[in-house]
Coordinates of C-alpha atoms in Angstrom, one line a residue:
Chain A
M827 CA -25.6 -57.9 6.7
S828 CA -26.3 -56.4 3.3
G829 CA -26.8 -52.7 2.3
P830 CA -24.3 -49.8 2.4
S831 CA -21.5 -50.1 4.9
S832 CA -21.7 -47.9 8.0
T833 CA -18.6 -45.9 6.9
S834 CA -19.3 -45.3 3.2
H835 CA -20.7 -41.9 3.8
L836 CA -17.5 -40.9 5.5
Y837 CA -15.5 -41.8 2.4
R838 CA -17.9 -39.8 0.3
L839 CA -17.5 -36.9 2.6
G840 CA -13.7 -37.3 2.4
I841 CA -13.7 -37.2 -1.4
V842 CA -15.9 -34.1 -1.4
L843 CA -13.5 -32.4 1.1
V844 CA -10.4 -33.3 -1.0
A845 CA -12.1 -32.1 -4.1
F846 CA -13.0 -28.9 -2.3
F847 CA -9.4 -28.4 -1.1
V848 CA -7.9 -29.0 -4.6
A849 CA -10.4 -26.5 -6.1
A850 CA -9.5 -23.9 -3.4
V851 CA -5.8 -24.3 -4.1
L852 CA -6.4 -24.0 -7.9
V853 CA -8.6 -21.0 -7.6
G854 CA -6.0 -19.4 -5.2
W855 CA -3.2 -20.1 -7.6
W856 CA -5.2 -18.6 -10.4
A857 CA -6.5 -15.5 -8.5
V858 CA -3.7 -14.5 -6.2
P859 CA -1.2 -12.3 -8.0
S860 CA 2.3 -13.8 -8.2
S861 CA 4.1 -11.2 -6.1
W862 CA 1.7 -11.2 -3.2
N863 CA 2.9 -10.1 0.2
F864 CA 1.6 -12.6 2.7
D865 CA 2.0 -10.4 5.8
V866 CA -1.3 -9.9 7.6
D867 CA -0.6 -6.3 8.4
H868 CA 0.6 -5.4 4.9
W869 CA -1.5 -7.5 2.5
Y870 CA -0.7 -6.4 -1.0
R871 CA 0.9 -7.1 -4.4
K872 CA 4.5 -6.2 -4.1
D873 CA 4.8 -5.1 -7.8
A874 CA 2.2 -2.4 -7.0
L875 CA 5.0 -0.5 -5.2
I876 CA 7.0 -0.5 -8.4
D877 CA 4.0 0.5 -10.5
N878 CA 3.2 3.4 -8.1
A879 CA 6.8 4.7 -8.3
Q880 CA 6.8 4.7 -12.1
K881 CA 4.9 8.0 -12.5
P882 CA 7.0 10.8 -14.1
M883 CA 7.7 13.8 -11.9
V884 CA 6.4 17.2 -13.0
Y885 CA 7.6 19.5 -10.2
G886 CA 11.3 19.5 -9.5
G887 CA 11.6 21.9 -6.5
N888 CA 13.9 24.9 -6.4
E889 CA 17.0 22.7 -6.5
S890 CA 16.0 21.7 -10.1
C891 CA 16.5 25.3 -11.3
K892 CA 20.0 25.6 -9.7
D893 CA 22.0 24.0 -12.6
C894 CA 20.9 26.6 -15.1
H895 CA 19.8 29.7 -13.1
E896 CA 22.5 29.8 -10.4
P897 CA 23.0 33.6 -10.6
A898 CA 19.3 34.4 -10.4
M899 CA 18.9 32.0 -7.5
K900 CA 21.8 33.5 -5.6
K901 CA 20.2 36.9 -5.8
L902 CA 16.8 35.6 -4.8
A903 CA 18.1 34.0 -1.6
K904 CA 18.4 37.5 -0.1
F905 CA 14.9 38.7 -0.8
K906 CA 11.6 38.5 1.1
H907 CA 10.4 35.9 -1.5
R908 CA 13.3 33.5 -0.8
A909 CA 11.0 30.9 0.7
L910 CA 8.8 30.7 -2.3
S911 CA 8.8 27.9 -4.8
C912 CA 9.9 29.1 -8.3
E913 CA 7.5 26.8 -9.8
S914 CA 4.5 28.3 -8.0
C915 CA 4.9 31.3 -10.3
H916 CA 6.7 29.9 -13.3
G917 CA 5.0 26.6 -13.6
P918 CA 6.5 23.1 -13.2
V919 CA 10.0 22.3 -14.5
A920 CA 8.6 19.5 -16.7
D921 CA 6.8 22.2 -18.8
H922 CA 10.1 24.1 -19.3
V923 CA 13.0 21.6 -19.4
R924 CA 13.1 18.1 -21.0
G925 CA 16.2 15.9 -21.0
N926 CA 18.4 18.7 -19.5
K927 CA 17.5 21.2 -22.2
K928 CA 15.0 24.1 -22.3
F929 CA 12.3 23.2 -24.8
A930 CA 9.6 25.7 -23.9
A931 CA 9.5 29.1 -22.3
A932 CA 8.8 29.2 -18.5
K933 CA 5.6 31.2 -18.6
V934 CA 4.7 33.6 -15.9
D935 CA 1.4 35.3 -15.2
K936 CA 2.1 39.0 -14.8
S937 CA -1.4 39.9 -13.9
R938 CA -2.5 41.2 -10.6
W939 CA -4.0 37.9 -9.7
Q940 CA -0.5 36.4 -9.4
C941 CA 0.2 38.6 -6.4
E942 CA -3.3 38.9 -5.1
N943 CA -3.6 35.1 -4.9
C944 CA -1.2 35.3 -1.9
H945 CA -1.4 39.0 -0.8
Q946 CA -5.0 40.1 -1.3
E947 CA -6.4 40.9 2.1
Q948 CA -8.7 38.1 3.3
I949 CA -10.2 37.5 6.7
N950 CA -9.0 33.9 6.6
R951 CA -5.3 34.8 6.3
P952 CA -3.0 34.8 9.3
K953 CA -2.9 38.3 10.8
D954 CA 0.9 38.7 10.5
F955 CA 1.0 37.8 6.8
P956 CA 1.6 40.8 4.6
Q957 CA -1.7 41.6 2.9
F958 CA -2.6 44.2 0.4
S959 CA -5.9 45.9 1.2
K960 CA -8.2 48.0 -1.0
T961 CA -10.5 48.9 1.9
G962 CA -7.9 49.4 4.5
D963 CA -9.2 47.3 7.4
I964 CA -6.4 44.8 7.8
G965 CA -3.2 44.4 6.0
K966 CA 0.2 46.0 6.1
F967 CA 0.5 48.0 2.9
V968 CA -2.6 50.2 3.3
K969 CA -1.5 53.8 2.8
K970 CA 0.2 53.7 -0.5
H971 CA -2.3 51.3 -2.1
N972 CA -5.5 53.2 -1.2
L973 CA -4.8 55.5 -4.1
L974 CA -4.3 52.8 -6.7
E975 CA -6.6 52.3 -9.6
K976 CA -8.0 48.8 -10.1
K977 CA -6.0 48.4 -13.4
T978 CA -2.6 49.1 -11.9
L979 CA -0.3 46.1 -12.2
C980 CA 1.7 45.2 -9.1
L981 CA 4.8 44.7 -11.3
E982 CA 4.7 48.3 -12.4
C983 CA 6.2 49.1 -9.0
H984 CA 7.3 45.8 -7.5
N985 CA 9.9 43.4 -8.6
A986 CA 8.5 39.9 -8.4
H987 CA 11.7 38.4 -7.0
D988 CA 12.6 41.3 -4.8
P989 CA 9.2 42.6 -3.8
T990 CA 10.3 45.1 -1.2
N991 CA 12.3 46.9 -3.9
Chain B
M633 CA -24.9 -42.6 38.4
M634 CA -24.2 -38.9 39.0
P635 CA -25.6 -37.5 42.2
I636 CA -28.3 -35.0 41.6
P637 CA -27.2 -31.8 43.3
S638 CA -29.6 -30.2 45.7
P639 CA -31.6 -27.5 43.8
I640 CA -31.1 -24.9 46.5
E641 CA -27.4 -25.4 46.8
A642 CA -26.8 -25.2 43.0
D643 CA -28.9 -22.1 42.7
T644 CA -27.0 -20.0 45.3
D645 CA -23.7 -21.2 43.8
S646 CA -24.4 -20.2 40.2
R647 CA -26.0 -17.0 41.3
R648 CA -22.9 -16.0 43.2
E649 CA -20.7 -17.1 40.3
F650 CA -22.9 -15.1 37.9
L651 CA -22.6 -11.9 40.0
R652 CA -18.8 -12.4 40.3
N653 CA -18.5 -12.8 36.5
I654 CA -20.5 -9.7 35.9
L655 CA -18.3 -7.8 38.3
A656 CA -15.1 -9.1 36.7
G657 CA -16.4 -8.4 33.2
T658 CA -17.3 -4.9 34.0
A659 CA -14.0 -4.2 35.6
T660 CA -12.1 -5.7 32.6
A661 CA -14.2 -3.7 30.2
T662 CA -13.6 -0.5 32.1
V663 CA -9.9 -1.1 32.1
L664 CA -9.9 -2.0 28.4
M665 CA -11.9 1.1 27.5
V666 CA -9.5 3.4 29.4
F667 CA -6.2 1.8 28.5
G668 CA -7.1 -0.3 25.5
P669 CA -6.3 0.3 21.8
G670 CA -9.0 3.1 21.7
A671 CA -7.2 5.2 24.2
M672 CA -3.9 4.7 22.3
A673 CA -5.3 6.6 19.3
L674 CA -3.8 9.9 20.4
S675 CA -0.5 8.7 21.8
D676 CA 2.9 9.8 20.8
P677 CA 3.4 9.6 16.9
T678 CA 7.1 8.7 17.4
R679 CA 6.0 5.3 18.6
R680 CA 5.6 4.5 14.9
T681 CA 9.3 4.5 14.5
K682 CA 9.5 1.3 16.5
N683 CA 9.1 -1.0 13.4
K684 CA 11.8 -2.5 11.2
A685 CA 11.2 -0.3 8.1
K686 CA 13.9 2.1 7.0
H687 CA 11.7 5.1 6.9
Q688 CA 8.5 6.1 8.7
F689 CA 6.9 9.1 6.9
A690 CA 4.5 11.6 8.4
Y691 CA 2.7 14.7 7.2
V692 CA 2.1 17.9 9.2
I693 CA -0.4 20.7 8.3
N694 CA 0.0 24.0 10.2
I695 CA -3.3 25.9 10.1
N696 CA -1.6 29.0 11.6
N697 CA 0.5 29.3 8.5
C698 CA -2.0 28.5 5.8
I699 CA -2.9 31.6 3.7
G700 CA -5.4 29.8 1.4
C701 CA -3.7 30.5 -1.9
G702 CA -4.4 27.1 -3.5
N703 CA -0.9 26.5 -4.8
C704 CA -1.0 23.1 -3.3
V705 CA -4.2 22.1 -5.1
R706 CA -2.9 23.4 -8.4
A707 CA 0.4 21.6 -8.0
C708 CA -1.3 18.3 -6.9
N709 CA -3.6 18.4 -9.9
K710 CA -0.7 18.9 -12.4
E711 CA 1.7 16.4 -10.7
N712 CA -0.8 13.6 -10.5
N713 CA -3.0 14.4 -13.6
V714 CA -6.1 14.6 -11.4
P715 CA -9.3 14.7 -13.4
A716 CA -11.2 18.0 -13.3
S717 CA -14.2 16.8 -11.2
V718 CA -12.2 15.3 -8.3
F719 CA -9.5 16.3 -5.8
R720 CA -6.7 14.6 -4.0
T721 CA -6.1 17.5 -1.8
W722 CA -8.4 20.5 -1.3
V723 CA -8.6 23.6 1.0
E724 CA -11.7 24.5 3.0
R725 CA -12.4 28.0 4.4
Y726 CA -14.2 28.3 7.7
V727 CA -15.9 31.5 8.8
V728 CA -17.1 31.3 12.3
T729 CA -19.9 33.7 13.3
D730 CA -22.4 33.9 16.2
E731 CA -25.1 32.4 14.0
G732 CA -23.0 29.4 12.9
V733 CA -20.0 28.2 10.9
Y734 CA -19.8 28.7 7.2
V735 CA -17.6 26.2 5.4
E736 CA -16.8 26.4 1.7
S737 CA -14.3 25.0 -0.8
P738 CA -15.0 26.6 -4.2
N739 CA -13.5 24.2 -6.8
G740 CA -11.4 22.7 -4.0
G741 CA -9.7 26.0 -3.4
L742 CA -8.0 25.6 -6.7
K743 CA -7.9 29.4 -7.4
G744 CA -7.8 30.5 -3.8
F745 CA -10.8 32.3 -2.2
E746 CA -12.9 35.3 -3.0
A747 CA -13.2 38.0 -0.3
V748 CA -16.3 37.4 1.9
N749 CA -19.3 39.7 1.7
K750 CA -19.6 42.8 3.9
K751 CA -22.1 41.3 6.3
L752 CA -19.9 38.3 7.1
R753 CA -16.9 40.5 7.2
Q754 CA -18.4 42.6 10.0
N755 CA -19.8 39.7 12.0
F756 CA -17.1 37.0 11.8
K757 CA -15.5 35.8 15.0
K758 CA -12.6 34.0 13.3
S759 CA -11.8 32.6 10.0
F760 CA -9.1 30.2 8.7
T761 CA -8.3 27.8 5.9
V762 CA -7.8 24.1 6.4
P763 CA -6.0 21.9 3.8
K764 CA -7.4 18.4 3.6
M765 CA -6.2 15.2 2.0
C766 CA -5.7 11.5 2.7
N767 CA -4.7 11.0 6.3
H768 CA -2.7 7.8 5.6
C769 CA -4.2 6.2 8.8
E770 CA -2.3 3.6 10.8
D771 CA -5.6 1.7 10.9
P772 CA -7.2 2.6 7.6
P773 CA -10.9 1.7 7.1
C774 CA -10.4 1.7 3.3
V775 CA -7.9 -1.1 3.6
Q776 CA -10.2 -3.1 5.9
V777 CA -13.1 -3.1 3.4
C778 CA -11.2 -3.7 0.2
P779 CA -12.3 -7.1 -1.0
V780 CA -9.2 -7.8 -3.2
G781 CA -6.4 -6.2 -1.3
A782 CA -5.9 -3.5 -3.9
T783 CA -5.4 -0.8 -1.3
F784 CA -2.9 -1.3 1.4
K785 CA -0.6 0.2 4.0
T786 CA 3.1 0.0 3.2
E787 CA 5.7 -0.6 5.9
E788 CA 6.9 3.0 5.4
G789 CA 3.5 4.6 6.2
F790 CA 2.0 5.2 2.7
V791 CA -1.6 4.0 2.0
L792 CA -1.5 3.2 -1.7
V793 CA -3.8 2.0 -4.4
D794 CA -2.9 -0.9 -6.6
H795 CA -4.5 0.4 -9.8
A796 CA -3.9 -2.8 -11.8
H797 CA -5.7 -4.9 -9.1
C798 CA -8.6 -2.5 -8.2
L799 CA -12.1 -3.5 -9.2
G800 CA -13.6 -0.1 -8.8
C801 CA -16.2 -1.3 -6.4
A802 CA -16.0 2.0 -4.4
Y803 CA -16.3 0.3 -0.9
C804 CA -13.2 2.2 0.1
V805 CA -14.7 5.5 -1.1
Q806 CA -17.6 5.0 1.3
A807 CA -15.5 3.7 4.1
C808 CA -13.2 6.7 4.3
P809 CA -14.3 9.1 7.1
Y810 CA -12.3 11.9 5.5
A811 CA -13.8 11.7 2.0
A812 CA -10.3 11.5 0.6
R813 CA -11.1 8.9 -2.0
Y814 CA -12.8 9.0 -5.4
I815 CA -13.3 6.8 -8.4
D816 CA -11.3 8.0 -11.3
P817 CA -13.9 9.0 -13.9
I818 CA -11.5 8.0 -16.7
K819 CA -9.7 4.9 -15.4
H820 CA -12.7 3.7 -13.3
V821 CA -10.5 2.7 -10.4
S822 CA -10.2 4.1 -6.9
D823 CA -7.6 6.8 -6.4
K824 CA -6.5 9.4 -3.8
C825 CA -3.5 11.2 -2.4
D826 CA -0.5 8.9 -2.2
W827 CA 1.9 11.5 -0.6
C828 CA 3.4 11.6 -4.1
Y829 CA 5.0 8.2 -3.6
H830 CA 6.8 8.5 -7.0
R831 CA 8.5 11.7 -5.8
V832 CA 9.3 10.6 -2.3
K833 CA 10.9 7.4 -3.7
N834 CA 13.1 9.7 -5.8
G835 CA 14.2 11.8 -2.8
K836 CA 11.8 14.7 -3.4
L837 CA 9.0 16.2 -1.3
P838 CA 5.3 15.8 -2.3
A839 CA 4.3 18.4 -4.9
C840 CA 2.0 20.3 -2.4
V841 CA 4.8 20.6 0.1
T842 CA 7.2 21.8 -2.6
V843 CA 5.1 24.8 -3.6
C844 CA 3.6 25.8 -0.3
P845 CA 4.8 29.4 0.2
N846 CA 4.4 29.6 4.0
K847 CA 5.4 26.3 5.4
A848 CA 1.8 25.3 6.1
R849 CA 2.6 21.8 4.8
L850 CA 5.5 19.7 6.0
F851 CA 6.5 16.2 5.2
G852 CA 9.3 14.1 6.5
D853 CA 10.7 10.9 8.0
L854 CA 10.1 10.3 11.6
K855 CA 13.2 8.1 11.8
D856 CA 15.4 11.0 10.7
P857 CA 16.1 13.0 13.9
E858 CA 16.8 16.1 11.7
S859 CA 13.6 16.1 9.7
E860 CA 11.1 18.9 10.2
V861 CA 8.3 16.6 11.3
T862 CA 10.5 15.0 14.0
K863 CA 11.2 18.4 15.5
I864 CA 7.5 19.3 15.5
F865 CA 6.7 16.3 17.7
K866 CA 9.1 17.5 20.3
E867 CA 6.5 20.1 21.1
D868 CA 3.2 18.4 22.0
Q869 CA 0.8 20.7 20.1
W870 CA -0.6 18.5 17.4
M871 CA -4.1 17.2 16.7
V872 CA -5.7 14.8 14.2
L873 CA -9.0 14.9 12.3
K874 CA -11.8 12.8 13.7
P875 CA -9.9 11.0 16.5
H876 CA -13.1 9.3 17.6
M877 CA -13.0 7.2 14.4
H878 CA -9.9 5.5 15.8
T879 CA -8.2 5.5 12.4
D880 CA -5.0 6.8 13.9
P881 CA -4.0 9.3 11.1
T882 CA -0.4 9.9 10.1
C883 CA -1.4 13.4 9.0
F884 CA -1.1 15.7 11.9
Y885 CA -2.6 19.2 12.3
I886 CA -1.1 22.1 14.3
G887 CA -3.4 24.9 15.5
L888 CA -6.5 23.0 14.5
P889 CA -9.5 25.0 15.7
R890 CA -12.4 22.9 17.4
E891 CA -14.8 23.9 14.6
V892 CA -13.1 21.8 12.0
V893 CA -14.8 18.5 11.1

């Protein structure tokens, strides 16, 4: 019997499959990053963890002020504002200290906004949070403040660190 | 030759079988719906500690303590160099009245909130502020849709973005039910809150938690019995955003009012 053998199409199919497999392996080798994590639940490039951790820190937390401002911090620990972050008023430590040395002043906003940002009376604030009120509906410090002019700075009477004083 | 079955006999048999299958299927589906993975979505967060990783981080937001000052948003923007038009975390103010619920977030709450007008002030039923951010889901839709594996869940609970690998296709931005993701307008890759991974790896708290004046934001390791989040879960008072999405968030809310979406 002449003509193509009854199995030749299978060989052809086999060659195509092998070529396909080789191509897939090559593409995979080229496209999959080298440090790939082959865990189905955590499917990622392991070096990305290192990349993500590289970013420089800007905020240091209150413990970062301790080395240089120990006396101020010791005093502050007794005041009503003890739970506050120094950096929320003075700006991040990275703008003030570099390589264990002060390189720029720690700025502080002495305007009314600084205090009103937390203490201006607002309907959305928790009721038990001390709030300064101009109208006198809610808020703890009503009586004395009703007489104040708009321009008066909070810091004329209050100490920012020891506010009840 | 196979015997041809009597048509009548075969018919009753398969009909009975059909009904039996329907019954069994319904029963199984009911059981699965009640006790299946969906029902697990709100189970005890401490079950997360049952894996091999050294830490298992969780985030807690206490609505009762939030004063809406915006320190968290300001700190986040500085810490992560967030471009001006987008936010990794933001604060929403809800004012609930008889006519409806007003929700606003002026500039993400960056500078706190203005006092509401007189009409609202006299008519409101309740008002509160809700900090929002990436929920670091156990079952994150953003990870499922990423075509190249550039966003992923680490063993310790962070959902991170691999900026070098990201194509910027924004599938993940659309997939997130919490609108926590954005395409960085400068780098043209996807980005979002990463719980300050770089800080946590250096033993610090995320920037937003660091500056929060009233302990409205807590962060900690569920595997550490002394951490603040572990203690929270001893009392069963927490809630998550959009539980019906079955994303199983690792960002828990305390005192979450029902109006919050």
